[in-house]
PDB file of C-alpha atoms in Angstrom:
ATOM      1  CA  MET A   1      16.291  -5.223  -9.881  1.00  0.00           C
ATOM      2  CA  LYS A   2      17.402  -6.389  -6.465  1.00  0.00           C
ATOM      3  CA  ASN A   3      15.965  -9.498  -4.880  1.00  0.00           C
ATOM      4  CA  ILE A   4      12.781  -8.927  -2.932  1.00  0.00           C
ATOM      5  CA  ALA A   5      12.126 -10.226   0.568  1.00  0.00           C
ATOM      6  CA  ALA A   6      10.139 -13.448   0.664  1.00  0.00           C
ATOM      7  CA  ILE A   7       8.901 -16.063   3.084  1.00  0.00           C
ATOM      8  CA  ASP A   8       8.144 -19.757   2.675  1.00  0.00           C
ATOM      9  CA  MET A   9       4.936 -21.562   3.656  1.00  0.00           C
ATOM     10  CA  MET A  10       6.102 -21.781   7.275  1.00  0.00           C
ATOM     11  CA  HIS A  11       6.595 -17.980   7.344  1.00  0.00           C
ATOM     12  CA  HIS A  12      10.370 -18.344   7.479  1.00  0.00           C
ATOM     13  CA  ARG A  13      12.163 -15.521   5.747  1.00  0.00           C
ATOM     14  CA  ILE A  14      14.321 -16.625   2.823  1.00  0.00           C
ATOM     15  CA  PRO A  15      17.837 -15.204   3.400  1.00  0.00           C
ATOM     16  CA  GLY A  16      18.763 -12.644   0.745  1.00  0.00           C
ATOM     17  CA  GLY A  17      15.317 -12.863  -0.855  1.00  0.00           C
ATOM     18  CA  LEU A  18      14.514 -14.015  -4.390  1.00  0.00           C
ATOM     19  CA  ASP A  19      13.964 -12.346  -7.741  1.00  0.00           C
ATOM     20  CA  ILE A  20      10.461 -10.997  -8.202  1.00  0.00           C
ATOM     21  CA  ASP A  21       9.461 -13.348 -11.044  1.00  0.00           C
ATOM     22  CA  THR A  22      10.395 -16.428  -8.995  1.00  0.00           C
ATOM     23  CA  VAL A  23       8.348 -15.187  -6.038  1.00  0.00           C
ATOM     24  CA  HIS A  24       5.291 -14.284  -8.104  1.00  0.00           C
ATOM     25  CA  ALA A  25       5.395 -17.582 -10.035  1.00  0.00           C
ATOM     26  CA  ASN A  26       5.386 -19.761  -6.911  1.00  0.00           C
ATOM     27  CA  PRO A  27       2.152 -19.899  -4.861  1.00  0.00           C
ATOM     28  CA  GLU A  28       4.090 -21.412  -1.942  1.00  0.00           C
ATOM     29  CA  ILE A  29       6.161 -18.249  -1.493  1.00  0.00           C
ATOM     30  CA  GLU A  30       4.943 -14.858  -0.287  1.00  0.00           C
ATOM     31  CA  CYS A  31       6.670 -11.581  -1.029  1.00  0.00           C
ATOM     32  CA  ILE A  32       6.960  -9.114   1.840  1.00  0.00           C
ATOM     33  CA  ASN A  33       5.360  -5.752   1.079  1.00  0.00           C
ATOM     34  CA  VAL A  34       4.761  -2.480   2.871  1.00  0.00           C
ATOM     35  CA  HIS A  35       1.716  -0.234   2.518  1.00  0.00           C
ATOM     36  CA  CYS A  36       1.253   3.243   3.940  1.00  0.00           C
ATOM     37  CA  TRP A  37      -2.085   5.027   4.096  1.00  0.00           C
ATOM     38  CA  VAL A  38      -1.911   8.792   4.631  1.00  0.00           C
ATOM     39  CA  LEU A  39      -4.726  10.570   6.483  1.00  0.00           C
ATOM     40  CA  SER A  40      -5.009  14.366   6.434  1.00  0.00           C
ATOM     41  CA  SER A  41      -4.430  16.156   9.728  1.00  0.00           C
ATOM     42  CA  ASP A  42      -8.088  17.217   9.871  1.00  0.00           C
ATOM     43  CA  GLY A  43      -9.086  13.537   9.581  1.00  0.00           C
ATOM     44  CA  LYS A  44     -11.316  14.152   6.568  1.00  0.00           C
ATOM     45  CA  SER A  45      -9.214  12.996   3.612  1.00  0.00           C
ATOM     46  CA  VAL A  46      -7.013  10.128   2.502  1.00  0.00           C
ATOM     47  CA  LEU A  47      -4.105  10.487   0.068  1.00  0.00           C
ATOM     48  CA  MET A  48      -4.572   8.304  -3.022  1.00  0.00           C
ATOM     49  CA  GLN A  49      -1.886   7.388  -5.497  1.00  0.00           C
ATOM     50  CA  ARG A  50      -2.808   7.290  -9.194  1.00  0.00           C
ATOM     51  CA  ARG A  51      -0.546   4.720 -10.754  1.00  0.00           C
ATOM     52  CA  SER A  52       1.473   5.770 -13.783  1.00  0.00           C
ATOM     53  CA  SER A  53       0.227   5.018 -17.285  1.00  0.00           C
ATOM     54  CA  THR A  54       3.477   3.116 -17.928  1.00  0.00           C
ATOM     55  CA  VAL A  55       3.410   0.556 -15.083  1.00  0.00           C
ATOM     56  CA  LEU A  56       2.783  -3.077 -15.980  1.00  0.00           C
ATOM     57  CA  THR A  57       0.018  -3.589 -13.429  1.00  0.00           C
ATOM     58  CA  TYR A  58      -3.138  -1.535 -12.963  1.00  0.00           C
ATOM     59  CA  ALA A  59      -1.965   1.467 -14.982  1.00  0.00           C
ATOM     60  CA  ASN A  60      -3.863   4.722 -14.303  1.00  0.00           C
ATOM     61  CA  MET A  61      -5.794   3.181 -11.398  1.00  0.00           C
ATOM     62  CA  TYR A  62      -5.934   4.553  -7.854  1.00  0.00           C
ATOM     63  CA  ASP A  63      -4.128   2.737  -5.084  1.00  0.00           C
ATOM     64  CA  ILE A  64      -2.532   2.862  -1.641  1.00  0.00           C
ATOM     65  CA  SER A  65      -0.901   6.194  -0.738  1.00  0.00           C
ATOM     66  CA  MET A  66       2.589   4.641  -0.939  1.00  0.00           C
ATOM     67  CA  ALA A  67       3.627   0.994  -1.157  1.00  0.00           C
ATOM     68  CA  GLY A  68       6.221  -1.435  -2.407  1.00  0.00           C
ATOM     69  CA  HIS A  69       8.201  -4.620  -2.023  1.00  0.00           C
ATOM     70  CA  VAL A  70      10.724  -5.016   0.770  1.00  0.00           C
ATOM     71  CA  ASP A  71      14.229  -5.572  -0.650  1.00  0.00           C
ATOM     72  CA  GLY A  72      15.956  -8.907   0.013  1.00  0.00           C
ATOM     73  CA  ASP A  73      17.691  -8.117   3.305  1.00  0.00           C
ATOM     74  CA  GLU A  74      15.770  -4.968   4.227  1.00  0.00           C
ATOM     75  CA  LEU A  75      13.532  -4.584   7.275  1.00  0.00           C
ATOM     76  CA  PRO A  76       9.897  -3.594   6.618  1.00  0.00           C
ATOM     77  CA  LEU A  77      10.222  -0.224   8.382  1.00  0.00           C
ATOM     78  CA  GLN A  78      13.347   0.586   6.337  1.00  0.00           C
ATOM     79  CA  ALA A  79      11.438  -0.327   3.182  1.00  0.00           C
ATOM     80  CA  MET A  80       8.485   1.898   4.113  1.00  0.00           C
ATOM     81  CA  LEU A  81      10.758   4.866   4.759  1.00  0.00           C
ATOM     82  CA  ARG A  82      12.538   4.231   1.435  1.00  0.00           C
ATOM     83  CA  GLU A  83       9.259   3.900  -0.482  1.00  0.00           C
ATOM     84  CA  SER A  84       7.857   7.108   1.031  1.00  0.00           C
ATOM     85  CA  LEU A  85      10.951   8.971  -0.167  1.00  0.00           C
ATOM     86  CA  GLU A  86      10.923   7.329  -3.611  1.00  0.00           C
ATOM     87  CA  GLU A  87       7.205   7.618  -4.320  1.00  0.00           C
ATOM     88  CA  GLY A  88       6.142  10.721  -2.454  1.00  0.00           C
ATOM     89  CA  ALA A  89       9.376  12.561  -1.654  1.00  0.00           C
ATOM     90  CA  LEU A  90       8.306  12.373   2.005  1.00  0.00           C
ATOM     91  CA  ASP A  91      10.574  11.672   4.961  1.00  0.00           C
ATOM     92  CA  LEU A  92       8.323   9.859   7.413  1.00  0.00           C
ATOM     93  CA  THR A  93      11.039   8.986   9.928  1.00  0.00           C
ATOM     94  CA  GLY A  94       9.492   8.851  13.409  1.00  0.00           C
ATOM     95  CA  ARG A  95       5.999   9.628  12.101  1.00  0.00           C
ATOM     96  CA  LEU A  96       4.630   6.250  11.028  1.00  0.00           C
ATOM     97  CA  ILE A  97       2.060   4.346  13.042  1.00  0.00           C
ATOM     98  CA  VAL A  98       3.709   0.926  13.017  1.00  0.00           C
ATOM     99  CA  PRO A  99       1.508  -2.173  12.595  1.00  0.00           C
ATOM    100  CA  ASP A 100       1.228  -4.706  15.404  1.00  0.00           C
ATOM    101  CA  ILE A 101       1.435  -7.643  13.027  1.00  0.00           C
ATOM    102  CA  PRO A 102       1.549  -8.066   9.253  1.00  0.00           C
ATOM    103  CA  VAL A 103      -1.385  -9.564   7.337  1.00  0.00           C
ATOM    104  CA  ASP A 104      -1.458 -12.202   4.618  1.00  0.00           C
ATOM    105  CA  VAL A 105      -3.000 -10.879   1.406  1.00  0.00           C
ATOM    106  CA  ALA A 106      -3.602 -13.073  -1.623  1.00  0.00           C
ATOM    107  CA  GLU A 107      -4.951 -11.294  -4.678  1.00  0.00           C
ATOM    108  CA  ALA A 108      -4.915 -11.613  -8.429  1.00  0.00           C
ATOM    109  CA  GLY A 109      -2.049  -9.792 -10.078  1.00  0.00           C
ATOM    110  CA  ARG A 110      -2.652  -8.485 -13.581  1.00  0.00           C
ATOM    111  CA  TYR A 111      -0.106  -7.295 -16.061  1.00  0.00           C
ATOM    112  CA  ALA A 112      -1.268  -5.166 -18.983  1.00  0.00           C
ATOM    113  CA  LYS A 113      -0.641  -8.213 -21.187  1.00  0.00           C
ATOM    114  CA  GLY A 114      -0.655 -11.884 -20.289  1.00  0.00           C
ATOM    115  CA  PRO A 115      -2.541 -14.096 -17.857  1.00  0.00           C
ATOM    116  CA  PRO A 116      -3.336 -13.123 -14.267  1.00  0.00           C
ATOM    117  CA  TRP A 117      -1.104 -14.473 -11.511  1.00  0.00           C
ATOM    118  CA  LEU A 118      -1.507 -14.933  -7.776  1.00  0.00           C
ATOM    119  CA  HIS A 119       0.112 -12.196  -5.701  1.00  0.00           C
ATOM    120  CA  ASN A 120       0.773 -13.770  -2.306  1.00  0.00           C
ATOM    121  CA  GLN A 121       1.975 -11.145   0.137  1.00  0.00           C
ATOM    122  CA  LEU A 122       2.820 -10.667   3.765  1.00  0.00           C
ATOM    123  CA  VAL A 123       1.935  -6.993   4.182  1.00  0.00           C
ATOM    124  CA  TYR A 124       2.987  -4.535   6.861  1.00  0.00           C
ATOM    125  CA  ILE A 125       0.344  -1.785   6.835  1.00  0.00           C
ATOM    126  CA  TYR A 126       1.468   1.591   8.159  1.00  0.00           C
ATOM    127  CA  PHE A 127      -0.556   4.742   8.705  1.00  0.00           C
ATOM    128  CA  VAL A 128       0.539   8.350   9.028  1.00  0.00           C
ATOM    129  CA  VAL A 129      -1.291  11.620   9.658  1.00  0.00           C
ATOM    130  CA  LEU A 130       0.025  14.579   7.672  1.00  0.00           C
ATOM    131  CA  ASP A 131      -0.993  18.155   7.062  1.00  0.00           C
ATOM    132  CA  PRO A 132      -1.863  18.345   3.350  1.00  0.00           C
ATOM    133  CA  ALA A 133       0.466  21.367   3.083  1.00  0.00           C
ATOM    134  CA  GLU A 134       3.381  19.004   3.832  1.00  0.00           C
ATOM    135  CA  VAL A 135       2.565  16.854   0.827  1.00  0.00           C
ATOM    136  CA  ALA A 136       3.743  18.273  -2.474  1.00  0.00           C
ATOM    137  CA  LEU A 137       1.361  15.998  -4.440  1.00  0.00           C
ATOM    138  CA  ARG A 138       4.068  15.145  -6.906  1.00  0.00           C
ATOM    139  CA  ALA A 139       5.223  11.710  -7.828  1.00  0.00           C
ATOM    140  CA  GLY A 140       8.784  10.825  -6.957  1.00  0.00           C
ATOM    141  CA  ASP A 141       9.271   7.808  -9.211  1.00  0.00           C
ATOM    142  CA  GLY A 142       8.070   6.295 -12.479  1.00  0.00           C
ATOM    143  CA  GLU A 143       5.486   4.039 -10.823  1.00  0.00           C
ATOM    144  CA  VAL A 144       3.359   6.907  -9.516  1.00  0.00           C
ATOM    145  CA  GLY A 145       1.488   9.149 -11.937  1.00  0.00           C
ATOM    146  CA  SER A 146       0.140  11.596  -9.353  1.00  0.00           C
ATOM    147  CA  PHE A 147      -1.492  11.930  -5.952  1.00  0.00           C
ATOM    148  CA  GLU A 148      -4.978  13.153  -4.994  1.00  0.00           C
ATOM    149  CA  TRP A 149      -6.694  13.806  -1.680  1.00  0.00           C
ATOM    150  CA  TRP A 150     -10.041  12.001  -1.513  1.00  0.00           C
ATOM    151  CA  ASN A 151     -12.728  12.662   1.065  1.00  0.00           C
ATOM    152  CA  LEU A 152     -12.667   9.717   3.500  1.00  0.00           C
ATOM    153  CA  ASP A 153     -16.393   9.009   3.085  1.00  0.00           C
ATOM    154  CA  THR A 154     -16.012   9.058  -0.711  1.00  0.00           C
ATOM    155  CA  PHE A 155     -13.109   6.624  -0.484  1.00  0.00           C
ATOM    156  CA  ALA A 156     -15.186   4.272   1.682  1.00  0.00           C
ATOM    157  CA  LEU A 157     -18.006   4.321  -0.878  1.00  0.00           C
ATOM    158  CA  ARG A 158     -15.671   3.785  -3.833  1.00  0.00           C
ATOM    159  CA  ALA A 159     -13.895   0.892  -2.103  1.00  0.00           C
ATOM    160  CA  ALA A 160     -17.203  -0.997  -1.988  1.00  0.00           C
ATOM    161  CA  ASN A 161     -16.901  -1.468  -5.763  1.00  0.00           C
ATOM    162  CA  PRO A 162     -13.234  -0.810  -6.570  1.00  0.00           C
ATOM    163  CA  MET A 163     -13.073  -1.697 -10.267  1.00  0.00           C
ATOM    164  CA  SER A 164     -15.966   0.583 -11.220  1.00  0.00           C
ATOM    165  CA  LYS A 165     -14.247   3.455  -9.409  1.00  0.00           C
ATOM    166  CA  ARG A 166     -10.803   2.812 -10.949  1.00  0.00           C
ATOM    167  CA  LEU A 167      -9.357   1.490  -7.678  1.00  0.00           C
ATOM    168  CA  VAL A 168      -6.851  -1.364  -7.690  1.00  0.00           C
ATOM    169  CA  PRO A 169      -8.969  -4.406  -6.737  1.00  0.00           C
ATOM    170  CA  HIS A 170      -7.529  -5.329  -3.365  1.00  0.00           C
ATOM    171  CA  PRO A 171      -9.702  -7.787  -1.412  1.00  0.00           C
ATOM    172  CA  ASN A 172     -12.846  -6.334   0.135  1.00  0.00           C
ATOM    173  CA  TRP A 173     -11.748  -7.355   3.654  1.00  0.00           C
ATOM    174  CA  TYR A 174      -8.477  -5.449   3.109  1.00  0.00           C
ATOM    175  CA  TYR A 175     -10.268  -2.231   2.139  1.00  0.00           C
ATOM    176  CA  GLN A 176     -12.688  -2.607   5.066  1.00  0.00           C
ATOM    177  CA  MET A 177      -9.795  -3.069   7.519  1.00  0.00           C
ATOM    178  CA  VAL A 178      -8.025   0.030   6.155  1.00  0.00           C
ATOM    179  CA  ILE A 179     -11.201   2.126   6.182  1.00  0.00           C
ATOM    180  CA  LYS A 180     -11.929   1.113   9.786  1.00  0.00           C
ATOM    181  CA  LYS A 181      -8.428   2.176  10.858  1.00  0.00           C
ATOM    182  CA  LEU A 182      -8.667   5.467   8.939  1.00  0.00           C
ATOM    183  CA  TYR A 183     -11.987   6.291  10.647  1.00  0.00           C
ATOM    184  CA  GLU A 184     -10.480   5.402  14.043  1.00  0.00           C
ATOM    185  CA  LEU A 185      -7.583   7.776  13.347  1.00  0.00           C
ATOM    186  CA  SER A 186     -10.042  10.424  12.177  1.00  0.00           C
ATOM    187  CA  ARG A 187     -12.049  10.162  15.410  1.00  0.00           C
ATOM    188  CA  THR A 188      -8.837  10.395  17.443  1.00  0.00           C
ATOM    189  CA  ARG A 189      -7.856  13.548  15.515  1.00  0.00           C
ATOM    190  CA  ALA A 190     -11.302  15.066  16.202  1.00  0.00           C
ATOM    191  CA  LYS A 191     -10.975  14.385  19.958  1.00  0.00           C
ATOM    192  CA  ILE A 192      -7.513  15.950  20.053  1.00  0.00           C
ATOM    193  CA  ALA A 193      -8.746  19.039  18.182  1.00  0.00           C
ATOM    194  CA  ALA A 194     -11.783  19.469  20.491  1.00  0.00           C
TER     195      ALA A 194
END
């Protein structure tokens, strides 16, 4: 695997990145990740990724529409476009709602075997609105098992207790921030349609 992009405690990017195990083993280093949440064009549904049964972390659980690590010398937007092609076979060039600033997310990482580890991340969170007919609902790589459209209200309720609903346990504040943005996008879509 290529090196992944990482930053030090002062938020300085480490040239060329580091290997993933080094980054995840050091709480003073954050990996740089990208997340993309997909809202349906009618504003009523969110695209959920069901992780593959063979991945080392959170197998068969539901997660962000598309996400991944930024490669060592890659820009976040480049990484998000690459991940959308790899995971969802979607070309989102020119369609992403680009985040103003990234957010720091610290959460427990869990492999299928072994002790938990701290996943320190600087995350660029993108959003995109797509017509469900554009999305083939097929996984494009070995990390994704499948995709499902969930009603936005149902997603909001499930995110309140992620583990019981088979959602990857991102921090509560993270889910609340994403849900707020998805509802804002949904209201904007409703105004445009009216």
